[in-house]
PDB file of C-alpha atoms and ligand atoms in Angstrom:
ATOM      1  CA  MET A 180     -22.740 -20.393  13.158  1.00 61.00           C
ATOM      2  CA  ALA A 181     -20.044 -20.641  15.799  1.00 69.00           C
ATOM      3  CA  GLU A 182     -17.370 -19.979  12.978  1.00 73.00           C
ATOM      4  CA  ILE A 183     -19.039 -17.114  11.479  1.00 77.00           C
ATOM      5  CA  LYS A 184     -19.487 -15.391  14.897  1.00 80.00           C
ATOM      6  CA  ILE A 185     -15.815 -15.805  15.577  1.00 78.00           C
ATOM      7  CA  LEU A 186     -14.915 -14.397  12.131  1.00 78.00           C
ATOM      8  CA  LYS A 187     -17.363 -11.448  12.534  1.00 83.00           C
ATOM      9  CA  ASN A 188     -15.784 -10.624  16.405  1.00 85.00           C
ATOM     10  CA  ILE A 189     -12.243 -10.676  14.590  1.00 87.00           C
ATOM     11  CA  MET A 190     -13.292  -8.164  11.909  1.00 89.00           C
ATOM     12  CA  ASP A 191     -14.987  -5.996  14.665  1.00 92.00           C
ATOM     13  CA  GLU A 192     -12.072  -6.145  16.686  1.00 95.00           C
ATOM     14  CA  ASN A 193      -9.829  -4.981  13.520  1.00 96.00           C
ATOM     15  CA  LEU A 194     -12.274  -2.160  12.873  1.00 96.00           C
ATOM     16  CA  SER A 195     -12.035  -0.962  16.220  1.00 97.00           C
ATOM     17  CA  GLN A 196      -8.357  -1.075  16.592  1.00 98.00           C
ATOM     18  CA  ALA A 197      -8.219   0.416  13.182  1.00 98.00           C
ATOM     19  CA  ALA A 198     -10.183   3.308  13.886  1.00 98.00           C
ATOM     20  CA  LYS A 199      -8.022   4.175  16.840  1.00 98.00           C
ATOM     21  CA  ASN A 200      -4.693   3.997  15.026  1.00 97.00           C
ATOM     22  CA  ARG A 201      -6.251   6.202  12.505  1.00 98.00           C
ATOM     23  CA  GLN A 202      -7.049   8.726  15.145  1.00 97.00           C
ATOM     24  CA  TRP A 203      -3.348   8.272  16.673  1.00 96.00           C
ATOM     25  CA  PHE A 204      -1.692   9.075  13.155  1.00 96.00           C
ATOM     26  CA  ARG A 205      -4.183  12.001  12.408  1.00 96.00           C
ATOM     27  CA  SER A 206      -3.407  13.641  15.829  1.00 95.00           C
ATOM     28  CA  ARG A 207      -0.042  13.653  15.031  1.00 94.00           C
ATOM     29  CA  LYS A 208      -0.725  14.613  11.356  1.00 95.00           C
ATOM     30  CA  ILE A 209       1.232  11.433   9.975  1.00 97.00           C
ATOM     31  CA  LEU A 210       0.072  10.170   6.624  1.00 98.00           C
ATOM     32  CA  ALA A 211      -0.080   6.470   6.665  1.00 98.00           C
ATOM     33  CA  LEU A 212      -0.227   4.351   3.082  1.00 98.00           C
ATOM     34  CA  ASN A 213      -1.278   0.825   3.167  1.00 98.00           C
ATOM     35  CA  LEU A 214       0.359  -0.779  -0.049  1.00 98.00           C
ATOM     36  CA  ILE A 215      -1.206  -3.949  -1.354  1.00 98.00           C
ATOM     37  CA  ALA A 216      -0.198  -5.698  -4.618  1.00 98.00           C
ATOM     38  CA  SER A 217       0.505  -9.247  -5.480  1.00 98.00           C
ATOM     39  CA  PRO A 218       4.069 -11.076  -4.710  1.00 97.00           C
ATOM     40  CA  GLY A 219       6.330  -9.381  -7.243  1.00 98.00           C
ATOM     41  CA  ALA A 220       4.365  -6.690  -8.386  1.00 98.00           C
ATOM     42  CA  GLY A 221       6.854  -4.087  -7.239  1.00 98.00           C
ATOM     43  CA  LYS A 222       5.759  -2.724  -3.793  1.00 98.00           C
ATOM     44  CA  THR A 223       9.286  -2.640  -2.460  1.00 98.00           C
ATOM     45  CA  THR A 224      10.806  -0.949  -5.733  1.00 98.00           C
ATOM     46  CA  PHE A 225       8.006   1.327  -5.570  1.00 98.00           C
ATOM     47  CA  LEU A 226       8.577   2.083  -2.140  1.00 98.00           C
ATOM     48  CA  GLU A 227      12.410   2.804  -2.758  1.00 98.00           C
ATOM     49  CA  GLN A 228      11.676   5.035  -5.503  1.00 98.00           C
ATOM     50  CA  THR A 229       9.119   6.815  -3.536  1.00 98.00           C
ATOM     51  CA  ILE A 230      11.630   7.024  -0.571  1.00 98.00           C
ATOM     52  CA  LYS A 231      14.245   8.485  -2.889  1.00 97.00           C
ATOM     53  CA  GLY A 232      11.523  11.423  -4.330  1.00 97.00           C
ATOM     54  CA  LEU A 233      10.917  12.297  -0.508  1.00 97.00           C
ATOM     55  CA  PHE A 234      13.637  11.467   1.564  1.00 93.00           C
ATOM     56  CA  PRO A 235      15.440  13.541   3.209  1.00 91.00           C
ATOM     57  CA  LYS A 236      13.020  16.427   2.625  1.00 94.00           C
ATOM     58  CA  PHE A 237      10.233  14.737   4.449  1.00 96.00           C
ATOM     59  CA  LYS A 238      10.552  12.327   7.664  1.00 96.00           C
ATOM     60  CA  LEU A 239       9.550   9.155   6.892  1.00 96.00           C
ATOM     61  CA  ALA A 240       9.376   5.351   7.994  1.00 97.00           C
ATOM     62  CA  VAL A 241       8.477   2.034   6.857  1.00 98.00           C
ATOM     63  CA  ILE A 242       6.652  -0.924   8.485  1.00 98.00           C
ATOM     64  CA  GLU A 243       7.361  -3.850   6.274  1.00 98.00           C
ATOM     65  CA  GLY A 244       4.651  -7.021   6.471  1.00 97.00           C
ATOM     66  CA  ASP A 245       5.962 -10.470   5.195  1.00 95.00           C
ATOM     67  CA  ILE A 246       5.232 -14.047   6.261  1.00 96.00           C
ATOM     68  CA  THR A 247       8.996 -14.483   6.877  1.00 96.00           C
ATOM     69  CA  GLY A 248      12.524 -13.193   6.805  1.00 96.00           C
ATOM     70  CA  ASP A 249      13.573  -9.347   6.741  1.00 96.00           C
ATOM     71  CA  HIS A 250      14.657  -9.279   2.982  1.00 97.00           C
ATOM     72  CA  ASP A 251      12.568  -6.170   2.150  1.00 97.00           C
ATOM     73  CA  ALA A 252      13.303  -4.194   5.538  1.00 97.00           C
ATOM     74  CA  ARG A 253      16.806  -4.466   4.585  1.00 97.00           C
ATOM     75  CA  ARG A 254      16.359  -3.014   1.348  1.00 98.00           C
ATOM     76  CA  ILE A 255      14.410   0.093   3.084  1.00 97.00           C
ATOM     77  CA  GLU A 256      17.322   0.283   5.898  1.00 97.00           C
ATOM     78  CA  ALA A 257      19.956   0.619   3.194  1.00 97.00           C
ATOM     79  CA  LEU A 258      17.969   4.209   2.339  1.00 97.00           C
ATOM     80  CA  GLY A 259      18.554   5.436   5.738  1.00 96.00           C
ATOM     81  CA  VAL A 260      14.608   5.117   6.217  1.00 96.00           C
ATOM     82  CA  PRO A 261      13.734   3.815   9.859  1.00 96.00           C
ATOM     83  CA  VAL A 262      12.062   0.515   9.210  1.00 96.00           C
ATOM     84  CA  VAL A 263      10.599  -2.342  11.299  1.00 97.00           C
ATOM     85  CA  GLN A 264       9.624  -5.811   9.764  1.00 97.00           C
ATOM     86  CA  ILE A 265       6.346  -7.695  11.112  1.00 97.00           C
ATOM     87  CA  ASN A 266       6.698 -11.394  10.226  1.00 96.00           C
ATOM     88  CA  THR A 267       2.769 -12.835   9.957  1.00 96.00           C
ATOM     89  CA  GLU A 268       4.080 -16.503  10.353  1.00 95.00           C
ATOM     90  CA  GLY A 269       1.978 -17.691   7.482  1.00 94.00           C
ATOM     91  CA  GLY A 270      -0.898 -14.944   7.801  1.00 95.00           C
ATOM     92  CA  CYS A 271      -2.031 -13.531   4.707  1.00 96.00           C
ATOM     93  CA  HIS A 272      -2.174 -10.043   5.717  1.00 97.00           C
ATOM     94  CA  LEU A 273      -1.511  -7.351   8.502  1.00 97.00           C
ATOM     95  CA  ASP A 274      -4.013  -6.361  10.500  1.00 97.00           C
ATOM     96  CA  ALA A 275      -4.638  -3.090  12.759  1.00 98.00           C
ATOM     97  CA  HIS A 276      -3.323  -4.679  16.073  1.00 98.00           C
ATOM     98  CA  MET A 277      -0.140  -5.778  14.412  1.00 98.00           C
ATOM     99  CA  ILE A 278       0.449  -2.136  13.342  1.00 98.00           C
ATOM    100  CA  ASP A 279      -0.294  -1.242  16.776  1.00 97.00           C
ATOM    101  CA  SER A 280       2.154  -3.421  18.233  1.00 97.00           C
ATOM    102  CA  VAL A 281       5.164  -1.852  16.422  1.00 97.00           C
ATOM    103  CA  LEU A 282       4.287   1.804  16.601  1.00 95.00           C
ATOM    104  CA  SER A 283       6.452   2.490  19.967  1.00 92.00           C
ATOM    105  CA  SER A 284       9.596   0.836  18.299  1.00 92.00           C
ATOM    106  CA  LEU A 285       9.524   3.742  15.820  1.00 90.00           C
ATOM    107  CA  ASP A 286      10.733   7.116  16.204  1.00 86.00           C
ATOM    108  CA  LEU A 287       7.607   9.001  14.882  1.00 86.00           C
ATOM    109  CA  THR A 288       8.823  12.635  15.731  1.00 89.00           C
ATOM    110  CA  GLY A 289       7.749  14.838  12.893  1.00 93.00           C
ATOM    111  CA  LEU A 290       7.129  12.049  11.109  1.00 96.00           C
ATOM    112  CA  LYS A 291       5.135  13.116   7.703  1.00 97.00           C
ATOM    113  CA  TYR A 292       4.709   9.751   5.928  1.00 97.00           C
ATOM    114  CA  LEU A 293       4.156   6.132   7.445  1.00 98.00           C
ATOM    115  CA  PHE A 294       4.612   3.489   4.728  1.00 98.00           C
ATOM    116  CA  ILE A 295       3.075   0.042   5.102  1.00 98.00           C
ATOM    117  CA  GLU A 296       4.158  -2.820   2.659  1.00 98.00           C
ATOM    118  CA  ASN A 297       1.256  -5.504   3.245  1.00 98.00           C
ATOM    119  CA  VAL A 298       2.031  -9.233   2.751  1.00 98.00           C
ATOM    120  CA  GLY A 299       1.814  -9.744  -0.868  1.00 96.00           C
ATOM    121  CA  ASN A 300      -1.692 -10.872  -2.163  1.00 95.00           C
ATOM    122  CA  LEU A 301      -4.847  -8.893  -3.580  1.00 97.00           C
ATOM    123  CA  VAL A 302      -7.297 -10.657  -1.588  1.00 96.00           C
ATOM    124  CA  CYS A 303      -6.861 -10.656   2.364  1.00 95.00           C
ATOM    125  CA  PRO A 304      -5.117  -7.410   2.846  1.00 96.00           C
ATOM    126  CA  ALA A 305      -8.242  -5.689   1.160  1.00 96.00           C
ATOM    127  CA  GLU A 306     -10.502  -7.007   4.152  1.00 95.00           C
ATOM    128  CA  PHE A 307      -8.727  -5.601   6.982  1.00 97.00           C
ATOM    129  CA  ASP A 308      -8.380  -1.977   7.396  1.00 98.00           C
ATOM    130  CA  LEU A 309      -4.783  -1.020   9.175  1.00 98.00           C
ATOM    131  CA  GLY A 310      -6.102   2.441  10.130  1.00 98.00           C
ATOM    132  CA  GLU A 311      -4.412   3.978   7.120  1.00 98.00           C
ATOM    133  CA  GLU A 312      -5.318   7.098   5.510  1.00 97.00           C
ATOM    134  CA  LEU A 313      -4.716   5.796   1.763  1.00 98.00           C
ATOM    135  CA  LYS A 314      -4.560   2.341   0.450  1.00 98.00           C
ATOM    136  CA  VAL A 315      -2.732   2.319  -2.749  1.00 98.00           C
ATOM    137  CA  VAL A 316      -2.787  -1.029  -4.758  1.00 98.00           C
ATOM    138  CA  VAL A 317      -0.028  -1.637  -7.192  1.00 98.00           C
ATOM    139  CA  LEU A 318      -0.935  -3.746 -10.330  1.00 98.00           C
ATOM    140  CA  SER A 319       1.952  -4.717 -12.570  1.00 98.00           C
ATOM    141  CA  THR A 320       1.516  -5.312 -16.365  1.00 98.00           C
ATOM    142  CA  PRO A 321       2.854  -8.925 -16.324  1.00 98.00           C
ATOM    143  CA  GLU A 322       0.173  -9.683 -13.786  1.00 98.00           C
ATOM    144  CA  GLY A 323      -2.499  -9.323 -16.903  1.00 98.00           C
ATOM    145  CA  HIS A 324      -5.061  -6.426 -17.296  1.00 98.00           C
ATOM    146  CA  ASP A 325      -7.720  -8.897 -15.940  1.00 98.00           C
ATOM    147  CA  LYS A 326      -6.683  -8.397 -12.382  1.00 98.00           C
ATOM    148  CA  PRO A 327      -8.851  -5.406 -11.586  1.00 98.00           C
ATOM    149  CA  ALA A 328     -12.103  -7.406 -12.699  1.00 98.00           C
ATOM    150  CA  LYS A 329     -10.968 -10.165 -11.019  1.00 98.00           C
ATOM    151  CA  TYR A 330     -10.461  -8.854  -7.701  1.00 98.00           C
ATOM    152  CA  PRO A 331     -12.588  -5.911  -7.374  1.00 98.00           C
ATOM    153  CA  LEU A 332     -12.882  -5.141  -3.831  1.00 97.00           C
ATOM    154  CA  ILE A 333      -9.211  -3.856  -3.734  1.00 98.00           C
ATOM    155  CA  PHE A 334      -9.623  -1.845  -6.487  1.00 98.00           C
ATOM    156  CA  SER A 335     -12.944  -0.527  -5.167  1.00 98.00           C
ATOM    157  CA  GLU A 336     -11.220   0.446  -1.906  1.00 97.00           C
ATOM    158  CA  ALA A 337      -8.022   2.105  -3.071  1.00 98.00           C
ATOM    159  CA  GLN A 338      -7.527   5.637  -3.174  1.00 98.00           C
ATOM    160  CA  ALA A 339      -4.887   5.589  -5.538  1.00 98.00           C
ATOM    161  CA  VAL A 340      -3.955   2.404  -8.229  1.00 98.00           C
ATOM    162  CA  ILE A 341      -0.565   2.144  -9.757  1.00 98.00           C
ATOM    163  CA  ILE A 342       0.095   0.603 -12.974  1.00 98.00           C
ATOM    164  CA  ASN A 343       3.844  -0.488 -12.650  1.00 98.00           C
ATOM    165  CA  LYS A 344       6.187  -2.096 -15.074  1.00 98.00           C
ATOM    166  CA  THR A 345       4.525  -0.021 -18.040  1.00 98.00           C
ATOM    167  CA  ASP A 346       8.280  -0.555 -19.715  1.00 98.00           C
ATOM    168  CA  LEU A 347       7.133  -4.175 -20.165  1.00 98.00           C
ATOM    169  CA  LEU A 348       3.865  -3.311 -21.469  1.00 97.00           C
ATOM    170  CA  GLN A 349       4.480  -4.547 -25.354  1.00 93.00           C
ATOM    171  CA  ALA A 350       6.210  -7.703 -24.256  1.00 97.00           C
ATOM    172  CA  VAL A 351       3.343  -8.928 -22.234  1.00 98.00           C
ATOM    173  CA  ASP A 352       0.276  -7.775 -23.941  1.00 95.00           C
ATOM    174  CA  PHE A 353      -1.015  -5.866 -21.017  1.00 97.00           C
ATOM    175  CA  ASP A 354      -4.009  -3.810 -22.391  1.00 98.00           C
ATOM    176  CA  ILE A 355      -3.544  -0.685 -20.070  1.00 98.00           C
ATOM    177  CA  ASP A 356      -6.798   0.873 -21.300  1.00 98.00           C
ATOM    178  CA  LYS A 357      -8.866  -2.036 -20.465  1.00 98.00           C
ATOM    179  CA  ALA A 358      -7.338  -2.498 -17.124  1.00 98.00           C
ATOM    180  CA  GLU A 359      -8.288   1.508 -16.355  1.00 98.00           C
ATOM    181  CA  HIS A 360     -11.776   0.856 -17.738  1.00 98.00           C
ATOM    182  CA  ASP A 361     -12.154  -1.898 -15.038  1.00 98.00           C
ATOM    183  CA  ILE A 362     -10.694   0.029 -12.600  1.00 98.00           C
ATOM    184  CA  ARG A 363     -12.999   3.202 -13.147  1.00 98.00           C
ATOM    185  CA  ARG A 364     -15.966   0.965 -13.277  1.00 98.00           C
ATOM    186  CA  LEU A 365     -15.385   0.005  -9.753  1.00 98.00           C
ATOM    187  CA  ASN A 366     -13.961   3.157  -8.632  1.00 98.00           C
ATOM    188  CA  PRO A 367     -14.900   6.032 -10.822  1.00 98.00           C
ATOM    189  CA  ASN A 368     -12.785   8.892  -9.546  1.00 98.00           C
ATOM    190  CA  VAL A 369      -9.535   6.877  -8.317  1.00 98.00           C
ATOM    191  CA  PRO A 370      -6.359   8.511  -9.638  1.00 98.00           C
ATOM    192  CA  ILE A 371      -4.456   6.177 -11.724  1.00 98.00           C
ATOM    193  CA  PHE A 372      -0.731   6.374 -12.068  1.00 98.00           C
ATOM    194  CA  ARG A 373       0.887   4.635 -15.170  1.00 98.00           C
ATOM    195  CA  LEU A 374       4.395   4.235 -14.205  1.00 98.00           C
ATOM    196  CA  SER A 375       7.634   2.173 -14.161  1.00 98.00           C
ATOM    197  CA  CYS A 376       9.899   2.022 -11.328  1.00 98.00           C
ATOM    198  CA  LYS A 377      12.579   0.651 -13.814  1.00 98.00           C
ATOM    199  CA  THR A 378      13.001   3.826 -15.901  1.00 98.00           C
ATOM    200  CA  GLY A 379      11.554   6.008 -13.638  1.00 98.00           C
ATOM    201  CA  GLU A 380       8.700   7.181 -16.345  1.00 98.00           C
ATOM    202  CA  GLY A 381       5.482   8.579 -14.494  1.00 98.00           C
ATOM    203  CA  LEU A 382       6.994   8.746 -10.992  1.00 98.00           C
ATOM    204  CA  ASP A 383       6.904  12.491 -10.805  1.00 98.00           C
ATOM    205  CA  LYS A 384       3.119  12.537 -11.339  1.00 98.00           C
ATOM    206  CA  TRP A 385       2.634  10.114  -8.438  1.00 98.00           C
ATOM    207  CA  LEU A 386       5.189  11.838  -6.172  1.00 98.00           C
ATOM    208  CA  GLN A 387       3.028  15.545  -6.856  1.00 97.00           C
ATOM    209  CA  TRP A 388      -0.318  13.813  -6.089  1.00 98.00           C
ATOM    210  CA  LEU A 389       1.192  12.496  -3.032  1.00 98.00           C
ATOM    211  CA  THR A 390       2.622  15.370  -1.451  1.00 96.00           C
ATOM    212  CA  SER A 391      -0.609  17.186  -2.238  1.00 96.00           C
ATOM    213  CA  GLN A 392      -2.269  14.468   0.140  1.00 96.00           C
ATOM    214  CA  GLY A 393      -2.676  15.522   3.742  1.00 78.00           C
ATOM    215  CA  THR A 394      -4.211  14.058   6.681  1.00 62.00           C
ATOM    216  CA  GLU A 395      -7.616  15.317   7.463  1.00 51.00           C
ATOM    217  CA  ASN A 396      -6.541  17.608   9.995  1.00 44.00           C
ATOM    218  CA  SER A 397      -3.145  19.092   8.684  1.00 45.00           C
TER     219      SER A 397
HETATM  220  N1  GDP B 495      10.841  -4.146 -15.519  1.00 75.49           N
HETATM  221  C1  GDP B 495      10.510  -3.946 -14.598  1.00 75.49           C
HETATM  222  N2  GDP B 495      10.673  -4.299 -13.433  1.00 75.49           N
HETATM  223  C2  GDP B 495      10.369  -4.076 -12.260  1.00 75.49           C
HETATM  224  C3  GDP B 495       9.756  -2.890 -12.086  1.00 75.49           C
HETATM  225  N3  GDP B 495       9.444  -2.524 -10.490  1.00 75.49           N
HETATM  226  C4  GDP B 495       9.926  -3.669 -10.220  1.00 75.49           C
HETATM  227  N4  GDP B 495      10.421  -4.596 -11.078  1.00 75.49           N
HETATM  228  C5  GDP B 495      11.010  -5.784 -10.395  1.00 75.49           C
HETATM  229  O1  GDP B 495      10.132  -6.576 -10.027  1.00 75.49           O
HETATM  230  C6  GDP B 495      10.662  -7.733  -9.258  1.00 75.49           C
HETATM  231  C7  GDP B 495       9.660  -7.627  -7.856  1.00 75.49           C
HETATM  232  O2  GDP B 495       9.785  -6.187  -7.365  1.00 75.49           O
HETATM  233  P1  GDP B 495       9.684  -6.339  -5.789  1.00 75.49           P
HETATM  234  O3  GDP B 495       9.638  -4.688  -5.546  1.00 75.49           O
HETATM  235  O4  GDP B 495      10.670  -7.207  -4.866  1.00 75.49           O
HETATM  236  O5  GDP B 495       8.243  -6.599  -5.755  1.00 75.49           O
HETATM  237  P2  GDP B 495       7.280  -6.710  -4.212  1.00 75.49           P
HETATM  238  O6  GDP B 495       7.050  -8.394  -4.227  1.00 75.49           O
HETATM  239  O7  GDP B 495       5.696  -6.662  -4.837  1.00 75.49           O
HETATM  240  O8  GDP B 495       7.549  -6.112  -3.244  1.00 75.49           O
HETATM  241  C8  GDP B 495      12.395  -7.309  -8.962  1.00 75.49           C
HETATM  242  O9  GDP B 495      13.039  -8.311  -9.822  1.00 75.49           O
HETATM  243  C9  GDP B 495      11.909  -5.745  -9.512  1.00 75.49           C
HETATM  244  O10 GDP B 495      13.428  -5.507  -9.791  1.00 75.49           O
HETATM  245  C10 GDP B 495       9.485  -2.042 -13.379  1.00 75.49           C
HETATM  246  O11 GDP B 495       8.769  -0.682 -13.100  1.00 75.49           O
HETATM  247  N5  GDP B 495       9.800  -2.826 -14.615  1.00 75.49           N
HETATM  248 MG1   MG B 496       8.168  -6.521  -1.420  1.00 75.49          MG
END
């Protein structure tokens, strides 16, 4: 019983901090996105491509979440975008307090988009609200079309789903219609973007959709 109570307290505390983060982002008209995917699905590459489509027209910043190291943060830094790295030291997800703890180290004046790359997996990040406006899940074709059915929570919560690596569709026998059908069963109206971060195909539709999104008070 004690364990259950502790777990509930952790979740409640996270939700309460997430609500503060959300209020904080909205009051500054910052659109915060939480990118969730398996390791290797292409989160950082997708972020790089998205940044190339938005920057420098829009002011952006990135929070990178990884178990250890700053490999992805260096990739983002190379594009000239402010980035802060969070190392969870074994933790399988970011939480709302971690986000709060790094906000003061970013220059957020005039910021339009804050991208948060979560730790790579489809399970734990789905359970922890960070205060983001949009949860975006990236599924890549080599992972298999059964993943929405096997990891339903994240696909049911997402405000957008990216099916990445469409350039590999034939090679990996990914049934994209089946994947979309399963996603729609969980989340009937969610926008689904089929794209390839390698060839650039489909990125324009994603960027168009993203730039049409605003925070509630913008
Ligand atoms: N063929 C192909 N490879 C991709 C695509 N997007 C990313 N990759 C590759 O997938 C690997 C993992 O990408 P990365 O962005 O580091 O994934 P992350 O671990 O989710 O951040 C890298 O070798 C990328 O070059 C794509 O659309 N097509
Ligand atoms: Mg990455």
